[in-house]
Amino acid sequence: MALRPVMVNVKALDPSAVGRFWAMALGWSAYSPGVTTYVGPPGGLVWPDPVAVGIDVVPVPEARTATKNRVHLDLATTSAAHQAELVARLKALGATPADVGQSDVPWTVLADPEGNEFCVLEPREIYRDTGPVAAVVVDCADPRAMARFWGEAMDWTLLEVTDDRAVWRSAEGVGPYLEFLRTPDVKAVPDRVHLDLLPRPGDDKAAEVARLRALGATDLDLGQGDVPWTCLTDPEGHEFCVLAPPH
């Protein structure tokens, strides 16, 4: 038993607009089967996607605060020219430059139309086959502690763990990486962006949630009421949801 990341959940005042931005940014498609907007690879809605980690944009009434998100996306590029072209195209779509204290770095930090930060990376060999999303990046205080929790929580492969970072990729070696990076920031407001995890077909969601609690996860009440998913936080307070498995 273990879970897999299937979506990056983004809260937005206007989920349709934010979903359209990310669909155009990634060359994917936006689907709105209900109140949320799901962004995934083109070709029709396939969920969970066998390779990509999709983006699910959900409506909330509260605007984003000025606090930097603890979860963001890194976008992959194949050349310096591709990086420059992508940055220019994203700005034309409504992205704006963002200052998160990065100083002089080879990647470009931008924010989507509702202020959620993301990075357009310079070409890196490790991300050559990830698709448009190179990595889902999570700020944390202790990557080794996060490696212990998330390594047990997920069925992804732990590729690296140091004092500064912990890195996973799917057991099949496809799609984006998941990277927990050590930062001095601490949580000040509820997370605007979080991971959604999914049990494998046939696994018991209640048993998975109980297993996560035993590992150190804590129940989270966001006023969600009676819903088919379970909201939790990891030992550092990162919010995440365990979704109902597909039938």
Short mmCIF file of C-alpha atoms in Angstrom, two decimals:
data_model
loop_
_atom_site.label_atom_id
_atom_site.label_comp_id
_atom_site.label_asym_id
_atom_site.label_seq_id
_atom_site.Cartn_x
_atom_site.Cartn_y
_atom_site.Cartn_z
CA MET A 1 0.00 0.00 0.00
CA ALA A 2 1.16 3.51 -0.83
CA LEU A 3 -0.07 6.66 -2.47
CA ARG A 4 0.98 8.55 -5.58
CA PRO A 5 0.83 12.29 -6.30
CA VAL A 6 -1.70 12.85 -9.09
CA MET A 7 -2.52 16.57 -8.93
CA VAL A 8 -1.18 19.90 -7.82
CA ASN A 9 -4.18 21.63 -6.27
CA VAL A 10 -4.28 25.42 -6.73
CA LYS A 11 -6.80 27.66 -4.98
CA ALA A 12 -8.04 30.58 -7.09
CA LEU A 13 -10.62 33.35 -7.12
CA ASP A 14 -11.17 32.63 -10.82
CA PRO A 15 -10.35 28.96 -11.46
CA SER A 16 -11.37 29.12 -15.11
CA ALA A 17 -8.94 31.96 -15.85
CA VAL A 18 -6.09 30.41 -13.88
CA GLY A 19 -6.79 27.04 -15.49
CA ARG A 20 -6.70 28.58 -18.96
CA PHE A 21 -3.38 30.25 -18.15
CA TRP A 22 -1.77 26.99 -17.07
CA ALA A 23 -3.22 25.08 -19.99
CA MET A 24 -1.74 27.57 -22.47
CA ALA A 25 1.51 27.79 -20.49
CA LEU A 26 2.09 24.04 -20.60
CA GLY A 27 0.55 23.26 -23.98
CA TRP A 28 -2.10 21.19 -22.19
CA SER A 29 -5.90 21.32 -22.12
CA ALA A 30 -8.29 22.70 -19.52
CA TYR A 31 -11.35 20.69 -18.58
CA SER A 32 -14.17 21.93 -16.34
CA PRO A 33 -16.32 18.91 -15.44
CA GLY A 34 -17.70 20.79 -12.42
CA VAL A 35 -16.77 23.78 -10.30
CA THR A 36 -13.05 23.05 -10.61
CA THR A 37 -10.83 23.32 -13.68
CA TYR A 38 -8.50 20.40 -14.34
CA VAL A 39 -5.43 20.99 -16.50
CA GLY A 40 -3.78 17.98 -18.09
CA PRO A 41 -2.14 16.75 -21.29
CA PRO A 42 -4.20 17.13 -24.46
CA GLY A 43 -6.20 14.29 -25.95
CA GLY A 44 -9.23 14.19 -23.69
CA LEU A 45 -9.61 14.03 -19.94
CA VAL A 46 -7.70 11.02 -18.62
CA TRP A 47 -7.61 10.87 -14.84
CA PRO A 48 -5.44 9.92 -13.20
CA ASP A 49 -2.95 10.56 -15.97
CA PRO A 50 -0.47 7.66 -16.23
CA VAL A 51 2.53 9.99 -16.57
CA ALA A 52 1.79 13.64 -15.83
CA VAL A 53 0.86 15.23 -12.53
CA GLY A 54 -2.10 17.42 -13.44
CA ILE A 55 -3.22 20.76 -12.03
CA ASP A 56 -6.61 21.11 -10.38
CA VAL A 57 -7.71 24.71 -9.89
CA VAL A 58 -10.44 25.08 -7.27
CA PRO A 59 -12.54 28.14 -6.38
CA VAL A 60 -12.08 29.92 -3.05
CA PRO A 61 -13.48 33.27 -1.87
CA GLU A 62 -10.23 34.55 -0.35
CA ALA A 63 -7.57 36.33 -2.40
CA ARG A 64 -3.96 35.22 -2.10
CA THR A 65 -1.84 37.00 0.51
CA ALA A 66 1.61 38.41 -0.18
CA THR A 67 3.24 35.41 1.52
CA LYS A 68 5.31 33.23 -0.80
CA ASN A 69 3.76 29.85 -1.57
CA ARG A 70 5.55 26.85 -0.13
CA VAL A 71 4.76 24.75 -3.21
CA HIS A 72 5.55 25.77 -6.78
CA LEU A 73 6.19 24.35 -10.24
CA ASP A 74 9.47 24.35 -12.13
CA LEU A 75 9.04 24.36 -15.90
CA ALA A 76 11.51 22.58 -18.17
CA THR A 77 13.22 24.03 -21.24
CA THR A 78 15.44 22.46 -23.88
CA SER A 79 17.71 25.37 -24.82
CA ALA A 80 18.51 28.97 -23.95
CA ALA A 81 16.38 30.07 -26.88
CA HIS A 82 13.48 27.93 -25.67
CA GLN A 83 13.77 29.41 -22.18
CA ALA A 84 13.70 32.96 -23.53
CA GLU A 85 10.78 32.18 -25.84
CA LEU A 86 8.82 30.51 -23.05
CA VAL A 87 9.35 33.42 -20.64
CA ALA A 88 8.19 35.89 -23.30
CA ARG A 89 5.13 33.77 -24.12
CA LEU A 90 4.20 33.37 -20.46
CA LYS A 91 4.41 37.12 -19.90
CA ALA A 92 2.13 37.62 -22.89
CA LEU A 93 -0.33 35.21 -21.28
CA GLY A 94 -0.40 37.28 -18.08
CA ALA A 95 2.56 36.07 -16.01
CA THR A 96 4.54 38.71 -14.13
CA PRO A 97 8.12 38.74 -12.79
CA ALA A 98 8.36 37.68 -9.15
CA ASP A 99 11.05 38.42 -6.58
CA VAL A 100 11.44 35.66 -4.00
CA GLY A 101 14.97 36.68 -3.08
CA GLN A 102 16.53 34.65 -5.88
CA SER A 103 19.20 37.28 -6.80
CA ASP A 104 21.31 36.40 -9.89
CA VAL A 105 20.24 32.91 -11.00
CA PRO A 106 20.01 31.21 -14.41
CA TRP A 107 16.30 30.53 -14.06
CA THR A 108 13.45 33.04 -14.27
CA VAL A 109 10.89 33.43 -11.49
CA LEU A 110 7.39 34.41 -12.56
CA ALA A 111 3.91 34.45 -11.05
CA ASP A 112 0.65 33.34 -12.61
CA PRO A 113 -2.30 35.79 -12.92
CA GLU A 114 -3.23 35.30 -9.23
CA GLY A 115 0.34 35.63 -7.95
CA ASN A 116 1.37 31.98 -7.58
CA GLU A 117 5.13 31.76 -8.16
CA PHE A 118 6.79 29.35 -10.57
CA CYS A 119 10.20 29.02 -12.21
CA VAL A 120 11.22 28.67 -15.84
CA LEU A 121 14.45 26.72 -15.61
CA GLU A 122 17.50 26.93 -17.80
CA PRO A 123 18.09 23.69 -19.77
CA ARG A 124 19.05 20.83 -17.46
CA GLU A 125 19.83 17.32 -18.65
CA ILE A 126 18.00 15.71 -15.73
CA TYR A 127 14.71 17.22 -16.87
CA ARG A 128 15.02 16.37 -20.55
CA ASP A 129 12.20 13.79 -20.48
CA THR A 130 9.81 15.14 -17.84
CA GLY A 131 7.40 16.95 -20.12
CA PRO A 132 6.66 20.66 -19.58
CA VAL A 133 6.67 20.37 -15.77
CA ALA A 134 10.18 19.54 -14.59
CA ALA A 135 9.40 19.34 -10.89
CA VAL A 136 6.92 20.07 -8.16
CA VAL A 137 8.99 21.88 -5.53
CA VAL A 138 8.12 22.12 -1.83
CA ASP A 139 9.86 24.39 0.70
CA CYS A 140 10.68 22.66 3.97
CA ALA A 141 12.83 22.99 7.08
CA ASP A 142 14.19 19.45 7.25
CA PRO A 143 14.48 17.46 3.99
CA ARG A 144 15.67 14.36 5.83
CA ALA A 145 12.56 14.34 8.04
CA MET A 146 10.40 14.93 4.98
CA ALA A 147 12.15 12.04 3.24
CA ARG A 148 11.21 9.75 6.11
CA PHE A 149 7.53 10.77 6.08
CA TRP A 150 6.93 11.12 2.35
CA GLY A 151 9.12 8.15 1.50
CA GLU A 152 6.70 5.98 3.50
CA ALA A 153 3.60 7.87 2.34
CA MET A 154 4.23 7.54 -1.41
CA ASP A 155 5.12 4.75 -3.79
CA TRP A 156 7.52 7.02 -5.68
CA THR A 157 11.25 6.29 -5.68
CA LEU A 158 13.50 8.35 -3.41
CA LEU A 159 16.47 9.32 -5.59
CA GLU A 160 18.40 11.68 -3.31
CA VAL A 161 18.32 12.89 0.26
CA THR A 162 20.74 15.38 1.83
CA ASP A 163 20.53 18.13 4.42
CA ASP A 164 19.40 20.46 1.63
CA ARG A 165 16.99 18.41 -0.49
CA ALA A 166 15.01 15.24 -0.95
CA VAL A 167 14.07 14.17 -4.48
CA TRP A 168 11.58 11.60 -5.76
CA ARG A 169 10.27 10.43 -9.12
CA SER A 170 7.57 7.94 -10.00
CA ALA A 171 8.48 4.28 -9.68
CA GLU A 172 8.18 4.05 -13.49
CA GLY A 173 10.76 6.83 -13.93
CA VAL A 174 8.39 9.08 -15.90
CA GLY A 175 6.86 12.52 -15.45
CA PRO A 176 8.02 15.30 -13.12
CA TYR A 177 10.21 15.06 -10.05
CA LEU A 178 9.04 15.93 -6.55
CA GLU A 179 11.63 17.96 -4.65
CA PHE A 180 11.59 19.10 -1.02
CA LEU A 181 14.13 21.91 -0.64
CA ARG A 182 15.42 23.32 2.63
CA THR A 183 14.44 26.97 3.11
CA PRO A 184 14.37 29.28 6.13
CA ASP A 185 10.72 30.21 5.57
CA VAL A 186 8.05 29.03 7.98
CA LYS A 187 4.35 28.57 7.36
CA ALA A 188 2.40 31.75 8.08
CA VAL A 189 -0.89 31.26 6.21
CA PRO A 190 -2.85 28.29 4.81
CA ASP A 191 -1.20 26.77 1.74
CA ARG A 192 -2.48 28.16 -1.56
CA VAL A 193 -1.01 25.20 -3.46
CA HIS A 194 -0.85 21.60 -2.26
CA LEU A 195 -0.50 18.01 -3.45
CA ASP A 196 -3.38 15.60 -3.97
CA LEU A 197 -2.53 11.93 -3.46
CA LEU A 198 -4.41 8.91 -4.75
CA PRO A 199 -4.49 5.28 -3.62
CA ARG A 200 -3.86 2.60 -6.22
CA PRO A 201 -6.96 0.82 -7.57
CA GLY A 202 -8.14 -1.70 -5.04
CA ASP A 203 -6.39 -0.05 -2.08
CA ASP A 204 -8.43 1.03 0.91
CA LYS A 205 -8.50 4.81 1.34
CA ALA A 206 -9.40 4.65 5.05
CA ALA A 207 -6.50 2.28 5.67
CA GLU A 208 -4.15 4.61 3.79
CA VAL A 209 -5.30 7.60 5.85
CA ALA A 210 -4.83 5.63 9.08
CA ARG A 211 -1.34 4.67 7.93
CA LEU A 212 -0.48 8.32 7.26
CA ARG A 213 -1.70 9.34 10.72
CA ALA A 214 0.55 6.67 12.22
CA LEU A 215 3.46 8.17 10.26
CA GLY A 216 2.81 11.60 11.75
CA ALA A 217 0.11 13.19 9.57
CA THR A 218 -2.53 15.33 11.29
CA ASP A 219 -6.17 15.86 10.35
CA LEU A 220 -6.96 19.24 8.82
CA ASP A 221 -10.34 20.97 9.04
CA LEU A 222 -10.77 23.61 6.35
CA GLY A 223 -14.53 23.62 6.64
CA GLN A 224 -14.69 21.07 3.84
CA GLY A 225 -17.65 19.25 5.36
CA ASP A 226 -18.65 15.81 4.12
CA VAL A 227 -16.42 15.21 1.09
CA PRO A 228 -14.95 12.03 -0.42
CA TRP A 229 -11.37 13.18 0.15
CA THR A 230 -9.45 13.56 3.41
CA CYS A 231 -7.44 16.67 4.27
CA LEU A 232 -4.24 16.20 6.26
CA THR A 233 -0.97 17.94 7.07
CA ASP A 234 2.48 16.36 7.16
CA PRO A 235 4.80 16.75 10.20
CA GLU A 236 5.88 20.22 8.98
CA GLY A 237 2.34 21.42 8.36
CA HIS A 238 2.24 21.03 4.56
CA GLU A 239 -1.36 20.49 3.57
CA PHE A 240 -2.33 17.62 1.29
CA CYS A 241 -5.42 15.60 0.41
CA VAL A 242 -5.98 11.88 -0.02
CA LEU A 243 -8.53 11.36 -2.78
CA ALA A 244 -10.99 8.51 -3.18
CA PRO A 245 -9.52 5.78 -5.41
CA PRO A 246 -10.89 5.32 -8.93
CA HIS A 247 -13.47 2.63 -9.41
#
